[in-house]
Tab-separated table of C-alpha atoms in Angstrom:
chain	number	residue	atom	x	y	z
A	1	MET	CA	23.308	-24.081	-22.183
A	2	ALA	CA	19.987	-22.277	-21.895
A	3	GLN	CA	19.350	-20.621	-18.517
A	4	GLN	CA	15.765	-20.311	-17.307
A	5	ILE	CA	14.385	-16.929	-16.255
A	6	VAL	CA	11.746	-17.540	-13.589
A	7	LEU	CA	9.303	-15.179	-11.920
A	8	PRO	CA	11.048	-14.507	-8.579
A	9	LYS	CA	9.512	-14.628	-5.104
A	10	LEU	CA	10.139	-11.178	-3.648
A	11	GLY	CA	8.370	-11.502	-0.312
A	12	LEU	CA	6.988	-14.060	2.108
A	13	THR	CA	3.375	-13.438	1.053
A	14	MET	CA	3.958	-13.106	-2.687
A	15	GLN	CA	2.148	-15.778	-4.714
A	16	GLU	CA	1.982	-14.220	-8.179
A	17	GLY	CA	3.246	-11.283	-10.203
A	18	VAL	CA	2.319	-9.295	-13.291
A	19	ILE	CA	4.750	-8.780	-16.141
A	20	GLY	CA	4.559	-4.975	-16.254
A	21	GLU	CA	6.885	-4.608	-19.242
A	22	TRP	CA	10.002	-6.086	-20.734
A	23	LEU	CA	12.862	-3.589	-20.609
A	24	ALA	CA	15.079	-5.833	-22.734
A	25	THR	CA	14.048	-7.170	-26.148
A	26	PRO	CA	14.181	-10.731	-27.549
A	27	GLY	CA	17.534	-11.348	-29.175
A	28	GLN	CA	19.337	-8.730	-27.107
A	29	ARG	CA	22.686	-9.729	-25.615
A	30	ILE	CA	22.252	-9.682	-21.827
A	31	GLY	CA	25.013	-9.312	-19.261
A	32	MET	CA	25.008	-10.395	-15.643
A	33	GLY	CA	23.003	-7.875	-13.618
A	34	ASP	CA	21.299	-6.212	-16.588
A	35	VAL	CA	17.649	-5.322	-16.018
A	36	LEU	CA	15.309	-7.620	-17.935
A	37	LEU	CA	11.815	-6.532	-17.016
A	38	ARG	CA	9.658	-4.574	-14.602
A	39	LEU	CA	7.609	-6.889	-12.389
A	40	GLU	CA	4.414	-5.717	-10.701
A	41	THR	CA	3.874	-7.589	-7.428
A	42	ASP	CA	0.985	-7.381	-5.004
A	43	LYS	CA	2.808	-4.524	-3.245
A	44	VAL	CA	5.465	-2.882	-5.393
A	45	GLU	CA	6.971	-2.648	-8.857
A	46	VAL	CA	10.558	-3.897	-9.107
A	47	ASP	CA	13.158	-4.337	-11.819
A	48	VAL	CA	14.272	-7.951	-12.313
A	49	GLU	CA	17.967	-8.454	-13.092
A	50	ALA	CA	19.615	-11.173	-15.129
A	51	GLU	CA	21.437	-13.796	-13.065
A	52	ALA	CA	23.338	-15.134	-16.078
A	53	GLU	CA	24.527	-14.034	-19.519
A	54	GLY	CA	23.182	-14.823	-22.953
A	55	PHE	CA	20.699	-13.822	-25.634
A	56	LEU	CA	17.159	-13.166	-24.439
A	57	ALA	CA	14.166	-15.256	-25.486
A	58	THR	CA	10.782	-14.780	-23.807
A	59	ASN	CA	7.607	-16.822	-23.390
A	60	ALA	CA	5.600	-14.322	-21.331
A	61	LYS	CA	4.228	-10.999	-22.444
A	62	ALA	CA	3.390	-7.730	-20.717
A	63	GLY	CA	0.194	-8.038	-18.709
A	64	ASP	CA	0.531	-11.766	-17.995
A	65	VAL	CA	-0.329	-12.754	-14.407
A	66	LEU	CA	1.876	-15.693	-13.441
A	67	PRO	CA	2.650	-17.667	-10.277
A	68	VAL	CA	5.977	-17.450	-8.496
A	69	GLY	CA	8.496	-19.793	-10.132
A	70	ALA	CA	6.892	-19.723	-13.588
A	71	VAL	CA	9.394	-19.759	-16.462
A	72	ILE	CA	9.074	-16.434	-18.270
A	73	GLY	CA	12.079	-16.607	-20.573
A	74	TRP	CA	15.528	-17.961	-21.331
A	75	LEU	CA	19.089	-16.750	-21.721
A	76	LEU	CA	20.623	-18.631	-24.654
A	77	GLY	CA	24.140	-19.307	-25.799
A	78	GLU	CA	25.281	-18.219	-29.262
A	79	GLY	CA	23.558	-20.302	-31.917
A	80	GLU	CA	21.306	-21.975	-29.360
A	81	GLN	CA	17.631	-22.392	-30.214
A	82	ALA	CA	14.863	-21.091	-27.969
A	83	PRO	CA	12.907	-23.817	-26.131
A	84	ASP	CA	9.307	-24.441	-27.133
A	85	GLY	CA	7.000	-21.636	-26.113
A	86	ALA	CA	9.697	-18.942	-26.021
A	87	ALA	CA	9.692	-16.067	-28.477
A	88	PRO	CA	12.074	-17.182	-31.255
A	89	VAL	CA	15.329	-15.343	-31.754
A	90	ALA	CA	16.371	-14.624	-35.309
A	91	ALA	CA	19.678	-16.106	-36.448
A	92	GLU	CA	21.094	-12.697	-37.268
A	93	GLU	CA	20.183	-11.525	-33.772
A	94	LEU	CA	22.012	-14.443	-32.167
A	95	ALA	CA	25.059	-13.779	-34.266
A	96	ALA	CA	25.151	-10.057	-33.519
A	97	PRO	CA	28.116	-9.196	-31.291
A	98	GLU	CA	26.375	-6.241	-29.722
A	99	ALA	CA	22.957	-5.414	-28.255
A	100	PRO	CA	20.336	-3.639	-30.412
A	101	ALA	CA	21.055	-0.051	-31.352
A	102	ALA	CA	18.991	1.437	-28.558
A	103	SER	CA	21.053	-0.389	-25.966
A	104	ALA	CA	24.405	-0.153	-27.737
A	105	ALA	CA	24.295	3.607	-27.416
A	106	THR	CA	24.069	3.302	-23.647
A	107	PRO	CA	26.337	0.542	-22.362
A	108	ALA	CA	26.390	-0.344	-18.703
A	109	ALA	CA	28.844	1.810	-16.810
A	110	ALA	CA	31.710	0.389	-14.819
A	111	THR	CA	33.535	1.597	-11.724
A	112	GLY	CA	37.235	2.331	-11.612
A	113	ASP	CA	38.079	-1.212	-10.542
A	114	GLY	CA	36.203	-2.697	-13.480
A	115	THR	CA	33.143	-3.925	-11.549
A	116	ARG	CA	29.699	-3.347	-13.028
A	117	LEU	CA	27.912	-0.182	-11.887
A	118	LYS	CA	24.242	-0.952	-11.219
A	119	SER	CA	22.003	1.290	-13.313
A	120	SER	CA	18.695	0.997	-15.120
A	121	PRO	CA	18.566	1.051	-18.940
A	122	ASN	CA	16.667	4.336	-18.873
A	123	ALA	CA	19.272	5.883	-16.539
A	124	ARG	CA	22.063	4.829	-18.906
A	125	ARG	CA	20.222	6.279	-21.884
A	126	VAL	CA	19.479	9.584	-20.126
A	127	ALA	CA	23.097	9.795	-18.954
A	128	ALA	CA	24.425	9.127	-22.457
A	129	GLU	CA	22.198	11.747	-24.057
A	130	ALA	CA	23.108	14.301	-21.382
A	131	ASN	CA	26.817	13.353	-21.434
A	132	VAL	CA	26.865	12.376	-17.755
A	133	ASP	CA	29.444	10.036	-16.227
A	134	LEU	CA	27.380	7.537	-14.221
A	135	THR	CA	30.259	6.841	-11.852
A	136	ALA	CA	29.695	10.347	-10.460
A	137	VAL	CA	25.973	9.745	-9.770
A	138	ARG	CA	24.674	8.432	-6.452
A	139	GLY	CA	22.077	5.693	-6.898
A	140	THR	CA	18.920	5.676	-4.791
A	141	GLY	CA	17.222	2.642	-6.328
A	142	PRO	CA	17.099	-0.857	-4.817
A	143	GLY	CA	20.596	-2.004	-3.851
A	144	GLY	CA	22.078	1.376	-4.798
A	145	ARG	CA	20.948	1.100	-8.431
A	146	ILE	CA	21.112	4.344	-10.392
A	147	VAL	CA	17.724	5.266	-11.876
A	148	SER	CA	16.854	8.059	-14.296
A	149	GLU	CA	15.681	10.329	-11.459
A	150	ASP	CA	19.189	10.158	-9.959
A	151	VAL	CA	20.658	11.382	-13.241
A	152	GLU	CA	18.125	14.222	-13.361
A	153	GLU	CA	18.998	15.275	-9.808
A	154	PHE	CA	22.690	15.174	-10.664
A	155	LEU	CA	22.092	17.436	-13.643
A	156	ALA	CA	19.980	19.801	-11.561
A	157	ALA	CA	22.777	20.104	-9.015
A	158	ALA	CA	25.468	20.631	-11.666
A	159	PRO	CA	23.680	21.839	-14.829
A	160	GLN	CA	25.429	21.346	-18.152
A	161	PRO	CA	24.510	23.511	-21.152
A	162	ALA	CA	24.142	20.600	-23.516
A	163	ALA	CA	22.205	18.554	-21.010
A	164	ALA	CA	19.565	21.104	-20.127
A	165	ALA	CA	17.743	20.836	-23.444
A	166	SER	CA	17.972	17.066	-23.691
A	167	ILE	CA	17.173	15.933	-20.178
A	168	ALA	CA	13.426	16.524	-20.361
A	169	ALA	CA	13.099	14.537	-23.560
A	170	ALA	CA	15.462	11.846	-22.350
A	171	ALA	CA	13.602	11.304	-19.099
A	172	SER	CA	10.167	11.279	-20.654
A	173	GLU	CA	10.401	7.858	-22.304
A	174	PRO	CA	12.604	4.761	-22.197
A	175	ALA	CA	14.945	3.716	-24.988
A	176	GLY	CA	13.223	2.544	-28.124
A	177	GLU	CA	9.748	3.231	-26.754
A	178	SER	CA	7.256	6.040	-27.035
A	179	ALA	CA	5.413	7.433	-24.039
A	180	GLY	CA	2.387	5.528	-25.230
A	181	GLN	CA	4.284	2.244	-24.944
A	182	PHE	CA	5.810	2.953	-21.509
A	183	VAL	CA	2.659	2.051	-19.600
A	184	GLY	CA	1.341	-0.855	-17.604
A	185	PRO	CA	-1.446	-3.162	-18.786
A	186	LEU	CA	-4.109	-1.593	-16.554
A	187	VAL	CA	-3.377	1.864	-17.964
A	188	ARG	CA	-3.475	0.488	-21.521
A	189	ARG	CA	-6.882	-1.024	-20.826
A	190	ARG	CA	-8.164	2.269	-19.414
A	191	ALA	CA	-6.875	4.127	-22.480
A	192	ALA	CA	-8.682	1.679	-24.745
A	193	GLU	CA	-11.913	2.172	-22.789
A	194	LEU	CA	-11.705	5.961	-23.127
A	195	GLY	CA	-10.408	5.982	-26.703
A	196	VAL	CA	-7.192	7.815	-25.771
A	197	ASP	CA	-4.167	7.647	-28.103
A	198	LEU	CA	-1.270	6.755	-25.789
A	199	THR	CA	1.365	7.825	-28.291
A	200	ALA	CA	0.152	11.421	-27.984
A	201	LEU	CA	0.564	11.565	-24.187
A	202	VAL	CA	3.464	12.846	-22.105
A	203	GLY	CA	3.606	10.799	-18.913
A	204	THR	CA	3.871	12.413	-15.483
A	205	GLY	CA	4.872	9.229	-13.648
A	206	ILE	CA	8.335	7.908	-12.834
A	207	GLY	CA	10.700	8.167	-15.790
A	208	GLY	CA	7.916	9.554	-17.970
A	209	ARG	CA	5.565	6.652	-17.290
A	210	VAL	CA	2.013	7.323	-18.447
A	211	THR	CA	-0.383	6.926	-15.515
A	212	LYS	CA	-4.086	6.303	-15.295
A	213	ALA	CA	-4.554	9.940	-14.274
A	214	ASP	CA	-2.762	11.070	-17.464
A	215	VAL	CA	-5.160	8.983	-19.541
A	216	GLU	CA	-8.268	10.240	-17.767
A	217	LYS	CA	-7.065	13.842	-17.981
A	218	ALA	CA	-6.501	13.474	-21.714
A	219	ALA	CA	-9.950	11.944	-22.117
A	220	GLY	CA	-11.511	14.825	-20.202
A	221	SER	CA	-9.681	17.519	-22.189
A	222	SER	CA	-10.740	15.996	-25.505
A	223	ALA	CA	-14.353	15.590	-24.533
A	224	ALA	CA	-17.116	17.630	-26.102
A	225	PRO	CA	-17.918	21.078	-24.589
A	226	ALA	CA	-19.924	20.937	-21.384
A	227	PRO	CA	-23.690	20.951	-21.964
A	228	SER	CA	-25.818	23.855	-20.852
A	229	ALA	CA	-27.448	23.913	-17.450
A	230	ALA	CA	-30.707	22.736	-18.967
A	231	THR	CA	-29.083	19.585	-20.350
A	232	ALA	CA	-26.324	19.084	-17.771
A	233	GLN	CA	-25.490	15.447	-17.117
A	234	PRO	CA	-24.187	13.881	-13.901
A	235	ALA	CA	-20.431	14.067	-13.401
A	236	PRO	CA	-18.611	11.059	-14.832
A	237	VAL	CA	-17.720	8.293	-12.433
A	238	SER	CA	-14.039	8.293	-11.471
A	239	GLY	CA	-12.053	5.107	-11.072
A	240	PRO	CA	-13.706	1.782	-11.992
A	241	GLN	CA	-16.648	2.177	-14.325
A	242	PRO	CA	-20.101	0.525	-14.164
A	243	GLY	CA	-20.023	-2.843	-15.900
A	244	GLU	CA	-16.258	-3.243	-15.503
A	245	VAL	CA	-14.942	-6.589	-14.232
A	246	ILE	CA	-11.922	-6.256	-11.922
A	247	PRO	CA	-9.924	-9.475	-11.492
A	248	LEU	CA	-8.856	-10.398	-7.969
A	249	SER	CA	-5.194	-10.620	-8.921
A	250	GLY	CA	-2.029	-8.663	-8.255
A	251	MET	CA	-2.406	-6.148	-5.434
A	252	ARG	CA	-6.197	-6.532	-5.279
A	253	GLY	CA	-5.894	-10.303	-5.042
A	254	ALA	CA	-3.236	-10.095	-2.323
A	255	ILE	CA	-5.404	-7.734	-0.269
A	256	ALA	CA	-8.367	-10.087	-0.663
A	257	ARG	CA	-6.386	-13.136	0.437
A	258	ASN	CA	-4.737	-11.386	3.391
A	259	MET	CA	-7.971	-9.889	4.710
A	260	VAL	CA	-9.935	-13.146	4.438
A	261	ASP	CA	-7.070	-15.007	6.079
A	262	SER	CA	-6.911	-12.409	8.848
A	263	LEU	CA	-10.624	-12.570	9.621
A	264	GLN	CA	-10.839	-16.359	9.401
A	265	THR	CA	-7.839	-17.105	11.605
A	266	MET	CA	-8.240	-14.480	14.353
A	267	ALA	CA	-10.862	-13.605	16.957
A	268	GLN	CA	-11.043	-9.898	16.121
A	269	LEU	CA	-12.846	-7.328	18.255
A	270	THR	CA	-12.737	-3.519	18.081
A	271	HIS	CA	-12.786	-0.932	20.894
A	272	GLY	CA	-13.649	2.717	20.220
A	273	TYR	CA	-12.119	5.398	22.454
A	274	GLU	CA	-12.499	9.183	22.313
A	275	ALA	CA	-9.214	11.013	22.923
A	276	ASP	CA	-8.882	14.695	23.823
A	277	VAL	CA	-6.276	16.160	21.452
A	278	THR	CA	-6.870	19.858	22.198
A	279	ALA	CA	-3.308	20.443	23.378
A	280	LEU	CA	-1.897	18.384	20.513
A	281	VAL	CA	-3.792	20.364	17.869
A	282	ALA	CA	-2.613	23.635	19.444
A	283	ALA	CA	1.011	22.474	19.669
A	284	ARG	CA	0.987	21.269	16.080
A	285	ALA	CA	-0.532	24.584	14.896
A	286	GLN	CA	2.271	26.480	16.649
A	287	LEU	CA	4.926	24.233	15.085
A	288	LYS	CA	3.328	24.707	11.675
A	289	ALA	CA	3.392	28.491	12.065
A	290	GLU	CA	7.030	28.468	13.141
A	291	ALA	CA	7.991	26.082	10.359
A	292	GLY	CA	6.278	28.328	7.830
A	293	GLU	CA	8.620	31.155	8.755
A	294	THR	CA	11.672	29.032	8.013
A	295	GLY	CA	10.284	27.092	5.054
A	296	ALA	CA	10.456	23.803	6.987
A	297	LYS	CA	7.623	21.287	7.221
A	298	ALA	CA	5.974	20.587	10.558
A	299	PRO	CA	5.147	17.023	11.622
A	300	SER	CA	1.548	15.992	10.940
A	301	LEU	CA	-0.928	14.923	13.613
A	302	ASN	CA	-0.441	11.374	12.400
A	303	ASP	CA	3.308	11.637	13.064
A	304	PHE	CA	2.555	12.584	16.673
A	305	ILE	CA	0.109	9.687	16.901
A	306	MET	CA	2.742	7.260	15.563
A	307	LYS	CA	5.178	8.424	18.242
A	308	ALA	CA	2.497	8.176	20.921
A	309	VAL	CA	1.667	4.626	19.784
A	310	ALA	CA	5.332	3.657	20.106
A	311	VAL	CA	5.417	5.092	23.649
A	312	ALA	CA	2.190	3.308	24.640
A	313	LEU	CA	3.390	-0.012	23.212
A	314	GLN	CA	6.435	0.149	25.481
A	315	GLN	CA	4.025	0.124	28.422
A	316	HIS	CA	1.723	-2.500	26.872
A	317	PRO	CA	3.992	-4.995	25.088
A	318	LEU	CA	1.195	-7.544	24.725
A	319	LEU	CA	-0.228	-5.369	21.918
A	320	ASN	CA	3.134	-5.484	20.127
A	321	ALA	CA	3.046	-9.211	19.492
A	322	GLY	CA	2.211	-12.037	17.115
A	323	ILE	CA	0.835	-15.575	17.322
A	324	ALA	CA	2.538	-18.578	15.721
A	325	ASP	CA	2.612	-22.292	16.602
A	326	ASP	CA	0.109	-21.738	19.425
A	327	LYS	CA	2.472	-19.291	21.081
A	328	ILE	CA	2.218	-15.541	21.663
A	329	THR	CA	5.539	-13.901	20.837
A	330	LEU	CA	6.144	-10.416	22.248
A	331	PHE	CA	8.372	-8.604	19.781
A	332	SER	CA	11.553	-6.940	21.016
A	333	GLU	CA	11.315	-4.192	18.369
A	334	ILE	CA	8.538	-1.676	17.736
A	335	ASN	CA	8.083	-1.439	13.980
A	336	LEU	CA	4.990	0.486	12.959
A	337	GLY	CA	3.196	-0.200	9.692
A	338	VAL	CA	1.490	2.885	8.272
A	339	ALA	CA	-1.331	2.331	5.775
A	340	VAL	CA	-0.967	4.300	2.519
A	341	ALA	CA	-3.742	4.402	-0.083
A	342	VAL	CA	-2.437	3.946	-3.635
A	343	GLU	CA	-4.108	3.433	-6.985
A	344	GLY	CA	-5.738	0.019	-6.942
A	345	GLY	CA	-5.308	-0.758	-3.273
A	346	LEU	CA	-3.489	-0.235	-0.005
A	347	ILE	CA	0.183	-0.564	0.911
A	348	VAL	CA	1.578	-0.730	4.451
A	349	PRO	CA	5.250	0.352	4.554
A	350	VAL	CA	7.033	0.041	7.890
A	351	VAL	CA	8.704	2.625	10.140
A	352	LYS	CA	11.258	0.470	11.928
A	353	GLY	CA	12.473	1.188	15.466
A	354	ALA	CA	9.767	3.837	15.929
A	355	ASP	CA	10.259	3.929	19.705
A	356	ALA	CA	13.824	5.212	19.226
A	357	LEU	CA	12.834	7.944	16.760
A	358	SER	CA	11.806	11.528	17.468
A	359	VAL	CA	8.562	12.942	16.088
A	360	GLY	CA	10.572	14.769	13.439
A	361	GLU	CA	12.395	11.587	12.432
A	362	ILE	CA	9.115	9.710	12.207
A	363	ALA	CA	7.745	12.506	10.020
A	364	GLY	CA	10.719	12.145	7.688
A	365	ARG	CA	10.358	8.362	7.504
A	366	THR	CA	6.588	8.348	6.952
A	367	GLY	CA	6.817	11.087	4.328
A	368	ALA	CA	9.530	9.262	2.400
A	369	LEU	CA	7.736	5.922	2.629
A	370	ALA	CA	4.401	7.377	1.520
A	371	ALA	CA	6.028	9.117	-1.455
A	372	ALA	CA	7.848	5.926	-2.404
A	373	ALA	CA	4.622	3.929	-2.115
A	374	ARG	CA	2.744	6.274	-4.454
A	375	THR	CA	5.555	6.335	-7.021
A	376	GLY	CA	6.343	2.626	-6.969
A	377	LYS	CA	9.808	3.004	-5.421
A	378	LEU	CA	9.326	0.898	-2.289
A	379	ALA	CA	11.673	-2.023	-1.748
A	380	MET	CA	10.420	-5.267	-0.246
A	381	ALA	CA	12.428	-4.495	2.903
A	382	ASP	CA	10.221	-1.398	3.382
A	383	LEU	CA	7.130	-3.604	3.607
A	384	GLU	CA	8.196	-6.339	5.993
A	385	GLY	CA	8.638	-6.604	9.740
A	386	ALA	CA	5.666	-4.609	11.092
A	387	THR	CA	4.788	-5.445	14.709
A	388	PHE	CA	1.757	-3.102	14.929
A	389	SER	CA	-0.035	-0.961	12.334
A	390	VAL	CA	-1.787	2.414	12.192
A	391	SER	CA	-4.493	3.277	9.650
A	392	THR	CA	-5.852	6.818	9.353
A	393	LEU	CA	-9.145	7.774	7.682
A	394	GLY	CA	-9.645	11.165	9.310
A	395	ALA	CA	-8.943	12.977	6.040
A	396	TYR	CA	-12.050	11.290	4.589
A	397	GLY	CA	-14.302	12.523	7.404
A	398	VAL	CA	-14.503	9.129	9.112
A	399	ASP	CA	-14.854	9.034	12.899
A	400	PHE	CA	-14.964	5.329	13.773
A	401	PHE	CA	-14.146	2.276	11.676
A	402	THR	CA	-13.022	-1.321	12.100
A	403	PRO	CA	-9.497	-1.831	10.763
A	404	VAL	CA	-8.488	-5.418	9.974
A	405	ILE	CA	-5.348	-6.788	11.630
A	406	ASN	CA	-2.412	-7.475	9.358
A	407	PRO	CA	-1.501	-11.189	9.529
A	408	GLY	CA	1.412	-11.687	11.902
A	409	ASN	CA	0.258	-9.012	14.379
A	410	VAL	CA	-2.310	-9.034	17.176
A	411	ALA	CA	-3.573	-5.451	16.873
A	412	ILE	CA	-4.063	-2.446	14.595
A	413	LEU	CA	-5.113	1.120	15.421
A	414	GLY	CA	-7.605	3.136	13.380
A	415	VAL	CA	-7.506	6.952	13.659
A	416	GLY	CA	-10.554	9.097	12.881
A	417	ARG	CA	-10.973	12.791	12.123
A	418	VAL	CA	-10.384	15.628	14.568
A	419	ARG	CA	-13.714	17.209	15.463
A	420	ASP	CA	-15.184	19.626	17.998
A	421	GLY	CA	-16.094	18.306	21.428
A	422	PHE	CA	-16.521	19.738	24.895
A	423	ARG	CA	-15.825	19.036	28.549
A	424	TRP	CA	-17.349	20.429	31.701
A	425	GLU	CA	-15.349	22.644	34.016
A	426	GLY	CA	-17.749	22.953	36.917
A	427	GLU	CA	-20.929	24.276	35.353
A	428	THR	CA	-19.180	25.664	32.277
A	429	PRO	CA	-18.806	23.729	29.001
A	430	VAL	CA	-15.356	24.167	27.420
A	431	LYS	CA	-14.749	23.536	23.734
A	432	THR	CA	-12.217	20.777	22.962
A	433	GLN	CA	-10.777	18.939	19.985
A	434	VAL	CA	-11.304	15.178	19.994
A	435	LEU	CA	-10.784	12.167	17.752
A	436	THR	CA	-11.869	8.543	17.946
A	437	LEU	CA	-9.290	5.780	18.208
A	438	SER	CA	-10.426	2.377	16.900
A	439	LEU	CA	-8.338	-0.515	18.224
A	440	THR	CA	-8.917	-3.918	16.640
A	441	PHE	CA	-7.236	-6.707	18.606
A	442	ASP	CA	-6.981	-10.484	18.446
A	443	HIS	CA	-8.927	-11.772	21.433
A	444	ARG	CA	-6.824	-14.944	21.455
A	445	ALA	CA	-3.866	-12.875	22.652
A	446	VAL	CA	-5.427	-9.776	24.188
A	447	ASP	CA	-8.503	-9.470	26.401
A	448	GLY	CA	-10.839	-6.493	26.416
A	449	ALA	CA	-9.459	-4.887	29.584
A	450	PRO	CA	-5.777	-4.789	28.470
A	451	ALA	CA	-6.888	-3.415	25.112
A	452	ALA	CA	-8.840	-0.664	26.878
A	453	GLU	CA	-5.842	0.096	29.115
A	454	PHE	CA	-3.686	0.549	26.025
A	455	LEU	CA	-6.174	3.045	24.599
A	456	ARG	CA	-6.314	4.922	27.905
A	457	THR	CA	-2.518	5.136	28.000
A	458	LEU	CA	-2.390	6.262	24.378
A	459	SER	CA	-4.999	8.969	25.035
A	460	ALA	CA	-3.007	10.217	28.038
A	461	VAL	CA	0.199	10.371	25.998
A	462	LEU	CA	-1.561	12.325	23.225
A	463	SER	CA	-2.791	14.859	25.799
A	464	ARG	CA	0.857	15.721	26.610
A	465	PRO	CA	2.335	16.649	23.182
A	466	LEU	CA	5.378	18.425	24.641
A	467	SER	CA	6.522	15.140	26.193
A	468	LEU	CA	6.402	13.591	22.724
A	469	LEU	CA	8.586	16.352	21.343
A	470	ALA	CA	11.060	15.807	24.153
A	471	GLY	CA	11.191	12.044	23.532
């Protein structure tokens, strides 16, 4: 009998999702675990797998914004008719013993014991064209799934003559689709606004995905020659354009709901505190110079700050807490959310067990999480469980700001830019490096004095960078 395909709930706060694109086509024979579509949630993009077998029929299209639990398609038995509202499946498609040609060329791989090897359709296609045995490839996708990037890395590590010429073309677009089709609805809309032909673009995103930046770059390169100085016009506005209407849905809608909920349900206050980071800046500069000689990458100032926050929270556990059912719960773990700006919003992946990590380990975790956030590779597990968050705007020249607490926590730290300061040594002014720490806290759980003590402790820890390296 027909099996419903519903829009899954992938996180506690998820209320709706956007059908990014269907990776399987109506009428295609689907096996258990095959990838059906790419779903864009308020935080990440994920591939949705089939939980049954059958022939695919759909009643939702790419770009649709639907609530969790909405029926988006069906898996039908042979000869079974699609329910009302689902895209009809032709009789010859239902009778076909195999999937469409694009999929038949790249069947799902299996392990030696006959179990299904998890891999994306694009990974299977790239592997088939490059003559790669997927059982030899290590998957880095959700749940160990093999994605096309894994196949590319495998080929790079063990190049094959026949594969070298085909891998670039194979990775640039998914089976049966051109680069112009392998895009999300927001990018399609932007292309339409700028009059860009998507079929002529080569995407620079994951798996050859065409991004908004690709579209805007193409629009800029095809524009008319720049006018002379006498007739020069103002630079075009980047991002959203005047007159554009941006729906509060998807990521933007989730941010709106969470922030309003945060401000309406908490008594939020913010302390500003100037910290002397002269020694920290010097220590980091020395590490950077030494790392440059070996080709390694030195931890950033923010990595040191994350470690210092973890140390300070151990001494001030009331800041590492949450409120639920009229009770303040002090968390036993220190899991730090780190705000990452992405196209269309903000994502806060979580560095778990930060108090047990070295500065170098934190640097590795934050770097990997930030890269995954910007390329859409985060898993839901990467976004849940934060007990305290850190948001940094120093790179934008901001000194002080008021960060908003993430629901479920009682505090968040804002970090400003490093700037010149001074201190007096007797009658002599001495140049220093300082930054402003902005601590927003929920006054229901934390009073002003304990919040100030936390900032004082954090400032003292930052003034001793060598102790952070030893921790």
